[in-house]
Backbone as ProteinMPNN parsed JSONL, in Angstrom:
{"seq_chain_A": "PADSMSWHGVAHSVAAAVAFTALAAAAVVLTVRAVRARQVSAAVGHGIVGLVLLVPISPETASLQVAANGLIAFTWTTALALRLRTRALG", "coords_chain_A": {"N_chain_A": [[115.445, 106.084, 115.559], [115.509, 102.661, 116.489], [118.356, 100.339, 116.498], [117.787, 97.586, 116.074], [114.889, 95.564, 115.978], [112.728, 94.23, 118.361], [111.39, 91.01, 119.067], [108.74, 91.21, 119.421], [108.109, 93.726, 118.172], [108.715, 92.943, 115.606], [106.683, 90.995, 115.188], [104.44, 92.539, 115.418], [104.683, 94.271, 113.351], [104.621, 92.535, 111.135], [102.087, 91.491, 111.593], [100.55, 93.735, 111.148], [101.141, 94.354, 108.545], [99.879, 92.042, 107.1], [97.312, 92.458, 107.911], [96.607, 94.843, 106.784], [96.961, 94.5, 104.116], [95.018, 92.566, 103.675], [92.8, 94.119, 104.168], [93.116, 95.804, 101.916], [92.738, 93.909, 99.84], [90.113, 93.25, 100.261], [88.873, 95.694, 99.735], [89.417, 95.771, 97.002], [87.999, 93.544, 96.06], [85.304, 94.351, 96.745], [85.172, 96.653, 95.124], [85.117, 95.51, 92.533], [82.789, 94.084, 92.893], [80.963, 96.208, 93.181], [81.273, 97.459, 90.709], [80.211, 95.385, 89.041], [77.591, 95.651, 89.91], [76.869, 98.069, 89.011], [77.191, 100.285, 90.683], [78.27, 103.217, 90.907], [79.44, 105.242, 92.727], [80.126, 103.709, 94.876], [81.984, 101.957, 93.864], [83.955, 103.57, 93.048], [84.775, 104.694, 95.539], [85.467, 102.35, 97.051], [87.531, 101.522, 95.344], [89.409, 103.585, 95.448], [90.159, 103.45, 98.211], [91.251, 100.917, 98.139], [93.512, 101.194, 96.472], [95.013, 103.269, 97.79], [95.686, 101.804, 100.077], [97.31, 99.983, 99.095], [99.697, 101.234, 98.278], [103.188, 101.289, 98.389], [105.057, 101.563, 101.468], [107.25, 104.009, 102.22], [110.422, 104.319, 103.715], [111.185, 106.803, 104.619], [108.951, 108.336, 105.109], [107.419, 106.702, 106.67], [106.004, 106.65, 109.18], [104.07, 108.559, 108.957], [102.571, 107.745, 106.754], [101.646, 105.256, 107.794], [99.899, 106.24, 109.825], [98.146, 107.621, 108.249], [97.16, 105.553, 106.426], [96.022, 104.02, 108.38], [93.927, 105.643, 109.399], [92.425, 106.067, 106.994], [91.729, 103.394, 106.349], [90.295, 102.649, 108.671], [88.258, 104.397, 108.793], [86.995, 103.791, 106.368], [86.12, 101.193, 106.978], [84.328, 101.61, 108.923], [82.35, 103.224, 107.859], [81.519, 101.5, 105.859], [80.391, 99.414, 107.539], [78.399, 100.875, 108.78], [76.758, 101.408, 106.613], [75.972, 98.916, 105.764], [74.669, 98.158, 108.168], [72.43, 99.979, 108.148], [71.255, 99.109, 105.801], [70.446, 96.538, 106.57], [68.771, 97.096, 108.721], [66.838, 98.719, 107.539]], "CA_chain_A": [[115.107, 104.624, 115.32], [116.393, 101.655, 117.166], [119.131, 99.607, 115.625], [117.15, 96.393, 115.669], [113.568, 95.445, 116.444], [112.499, 93.087, 119.316], [110.528, 90.025, 118.217], [107.492, 91.806, 119.631], [108.05, 94.772, 117.179], [108.634, 92.165, 114.298], [105.503, 90.29, 115.09], [103.487, 93.613, 115.29], [104.857, 94.867, 111.989], [104.06, 91.584, 110.248], [100.518, 91.438, 111.645], [99.969, 94.9, 110.552], [101.123, 94.21, 107.018], [98.919, 91.091, 106.665], [96.016, 92.971, 108.068], [96.208, 95.948, 105.794], [96.873, 93.743, 102.843], [93.759, 91.833, 103.636], [91.818, 95.202, 103.902], [93.103, 96.278, 100.498], [92.105, 92.938, 99.042], [88.744, 93.4, 100.533], [88.428, 96.905, 99.044], [89.45, 95.431, 95.588], [86.76, 92.766, 95.886], [84.11, 95.162, 96.799], [85.167, 97.435, 93.962], [84.662, 94.579, 91.453], [81.34, 93.707, 93.06], [80.195, 97.313, 92.952], [81.314, 97.62, 89.245], [79.288, 94.573, 88.368], [76.182, 95.93, 90.162], [76.7, 99.339, 88.45], [77.155, 101.25, 91.786], [79.494, 103.99, 90.536], [80.081, 105.878, 93.814], [80.757, 102.7, 95.778], [83.195, 101.359, 93.11], [85.108, 104.672, 93.161], [85.156, 104.725, 96.898], [86.202, 101.112, 97.366], [88.779, 101.493, 94.521], [90.343, 104.585, 96.087], [90.698, 102.883, 99.337], [92.25, 99.827, 97.851], [94.778, 101.769, 95.848], [95.724, 103.953, 98.87], [96.341, 100.838, 101.043], [98.365, 99.079, 98.404], [100.789, 102.065, 97.966], [104.206, 100.904, 99.193], [105.388, 102.492, 102.516], [108.575, 104.433, 102.129], [111.063, 104.48, 105.131], [111.287, 108.269, 105.006], [107.646, 108.795, 105.646], [106.661, 105.535, 107.207], [105.05, 107.026, 110.434], [102.932, 109.364, 108.403], [101.902, 106.815, 105.835], [100.97, 104.338, 108.486], [98.815, 106.979, 110.332], [97.133, 107.891, 107.079], [96.54, 104.375, 106.12], [95.112, 103.48, 109.515], [92.696, 106.573, 109.221], [91.556, 105.681, 105.813], [91.144, 102.034, 106.533], [89.22, 102.443, 109.654], [87.062, 105.208, 108.366], [86.3, 103.022, 105.288], [85.399, 99.996, 107.513], [83.291, 102.088, 109.803], [81.389, 103.716, 106.82], [80.935, 100.378, 105.302], [79.648, 98.781, 108.534], [77.18, 101.722, 108.989], [75.959, 101.168, 105.379], [75.446, 97.474, 105.846], [73.653, 98.063, 109.163], [71.294, 100.678, 107.659], [70.502, 98.215, 104.842], [69.818, 95.434, 107.359], [67.54, 97.489, 109.504], [65.94, 99.424, 106.69]], "C_chain_A": [[116.066, 103.726, 115.99], [117.213, 100.878, 116.064], [118.54, 98.283, 115.129], [115.842, 96.321, 116.43], [113.562, 94.193, 117.332], [111.507, 92.217, 118.55], [109.078, 90.493, 118.384], [107.197, 92.793, 118.553], [108.023, 94.034, 115.825], [107.215, 91.664, 114.077], [104.331, 91.424, 114.872], [103.536, 94.117, 113.868], [104.401, 93.726, 110.92], [102.565, 91.373, 110.276], [99.857, 92.525, 110.95], [99.955, 94.817, 109.012], [100.174, 93.277, 106.464], [97.623, 91.767, 106.842], [95.702, 94.093, 106.984], [96.251, 95.487, 104.419], [95.535, 93.083, 102.645], [92.56, 92.984, 103.451], [91.794, 95.724, 102.439], [92.437, 95.267, 99.619], [90.609, 92.98, 99.116], [88.099, 94.506, 99.827], [88.47, 96.561, 97.513], [88.271, 94.537, 95.215], [85.552, 93.47, 95.813], [84.101, 96.118, 95.669], [84.579, 96.585, 92.726], [83.099, 94.276, 91.569], [80.533, 94.967, 92.868], [80.132, 97.742, 91.364], [80.262, 96.895, 88.575], [77.836, 94.961, 88.762], [75.847, 97.441, 89.7], [76.606, 100.537, 89.525], [78.367, 102.077, 91.663], [80.175, 104.612, 91.834], [80.632, 104.876, 94.837], [81.999, 102.118, 95.179], [84.237, 102.433, 93.188], [85.663, 104.746, 94.476], [85.995, 103.583, 97.419], [87.506, 101.076, 96.494], [89.856, 102.402, 95.126], [91.067, 104.026, 97.259], [91.647, 101.696, 99.09], [93.465, 100.213, 97.276], [95.502, 102.385, 96.968], [96.456, 102.881, 99.823], [97.37, 99.937, 100.385], [99.63, 99.915, 98.012], [101.889, 101.507, 98.924], [104.53, 101.924, 100.306], [106.858, 102.787, 102.352], [109.268, 104.592, 103.546], [111.014, 105.956, 105.59], [109.982, 108.824, 105.611], [106.734, 107.677, 106.198], [105.647, 105.967, 108.272], [103.724, 107.724, 109.797], [102.051, 108.578, 107.612], [101.116, 105.745, 106.657], [99.803, 104.856, 109.248], [97.718, 107.189, 109.335], [96.433, 106.786, 106.712], [95.566, 103.912, 107.125], [93.82, 104.446, 109.51], [91.835, 106.264, 108.141], [90.983, 104.29, 105.886], [89.99, 101.947, 107.543], [87.926, 103.252, 109.531], [86.266, 104.456, 107.29], [85.542, 101.826, 105.951], [84.166, 100.398, 108.321], [82.071, 102.473, 108.96], [80.705, 102.542, 106.192], [80.084, 99.578, 106.32], [78.332, 99.577, 108.699], [76.179, 101.496, 107.776], [75.314, 99.851, 105.363], [74.391, 97.44, 107.025], [72.507, 98.86, 108.719], [70.602, 99.755, 106.711], [69.774, 97.087, 105.629], [68.581, 95.838, 108.058], [66.517, 98.165, 108.653], [64.895, 98.688, 105.998]], "O_chain_A": [[117.268, 103.982, 116.059], [116.81, 100.788, 114.905], [118.73, 97.885, 113.979], [115.71, 96.98, 117.461], [114.291, 93.232, 117.085], [110.895, 92.62, 117.561], [108.252, 90.18, 117.527], [106.094, 92.741, 118.01], [107.319, 94.508, 114.933], [106.613, 91.841, 113.017], [103.359, 91.147, 114.169], [102.494, 94.359, 113.259], [103.83, 94.086, 109.89], [101.886, 91.133, 109.278], [98.831, 92.386, 110.284], [98.986, 95.134, 108.322], [99.616, 93.583, 105.41], [96.809, 91.662, 105.925], [94.612, 94.161, 106.415], [95.584, 96.081, 103.571], [94.999, 93.061, 101.537], [91.573, 92.802, 102.738], [90.762, 96.02, 101.836], [91.658, 95.635, 98.74], [89.921, 92.765, 98.118], [86.967, 94.391, 99.356], [87.599, 97.043, 96.789], [87.624, 94.742, 94.188], [84.766, 93.248, 94.892], [82.993, 96.42, 95.223], [83.65, 97.013, 92.04], [82.321, 94.228, 90.616], [79.407, 94.827, 92.392], [79.14, 98.263, 90.855], [79.51, 97.409, 87.747], [76.917, 94.63, 88.014], [74.764, 97.969, 89.953], [76.031, 101.594, 89.264], [79.409, 101.739, 92.224], [81.391, 104.49, 91.98], [81.543, 105.217, 95.591], [82.961, 101.815, 95.885], [85.401, 102.096, 93.403], [86.88, 104.851, 94.631], [87.016, 103.749, 98.086], [88.517, 100.584, 96.994], [91.018, 102.03, 95.283], [92.292, 104.064, 97.376], [92.674, 101.527, 99.748], [94.48, 99.581, 97.568], [96.668, 102.019, 97.12], [97.595, 103.049, 100.259], [98.161, 99.248, 101.029], [100.561, 99.336, 97.453], [101.615, 101.271, 100.1], [104.281, 103.109, 100.082], [107.658, 101.851, 102.346], [108.581, 105.007, 104.479], [110.829, 106.271, 106.766], [109.984, 109.671, 106.505], [105.505, 107.739, 106.176], [104.478, 105.597, 108.167], [102.568, 107.446, 110.118], [100.834, 108.699, 107.752], [100.019, 105.368, 106.248], [98.801, 104.154, 109.388], [96.536, 106.955, 109.585], [95.207, 106.849, 106.629], [94.456, 103.477, 106.818], [92.711, 103.925, 109.624], [90.616, 106.193, 108.299], [89.835, 104.069, 105.503], [88.948, 101.324, 107.341], [86.829, 102.941, 109.995], [85.035, 104.473, 107.289], [84.437, 101.494, 105.52], [83.16, 99.694, 108.403], [80.935, 102.118, 109.276], [79.489, 102.541, 105.999], [79.045, 99.077, 105.891], [77.26, 98.975, 108.75], [74.963, 101.415, 107.948], [74.158, 99.727, 104.956], [73.357, 96.782, 106.901], [71.433, 98.31, 108.96], [69.382, 99.624, 106.819], [68.621, 96.761, 105.345], [67.545, 95.172, 108.058], [65.352, 98.18, 109.049], [64.108, 99.28, 105.259]]}, "name": "protein", "num_of_chains": 1, "seq": "PADSMSWHGVAHSVAAAVAFTALAAAAVVLTVRAVRARQVSAAVGHGIVGLVLLVPISPETASLQVAANGLIAFTWTTALALRLRTRALG"}
């Protein structure tokens, strides 16, 4: 690891933290919405994603956690988009 980060690296890290926190917040909101609609599987799925994205990143395993969070977040958003598209077309 480098001794210090460039401003580009800092900006990238801050933007990623904001984006993943926003995704976690969206997952929590969708969890509440699914619970109110009594959609159990959707509530569980959104809830798991929200919890995983809110787990603090430890310095020892940061690269693995970031990769896993990215995979989970983008898989979740893709599945959600496909579900919403299917509803809109169906």
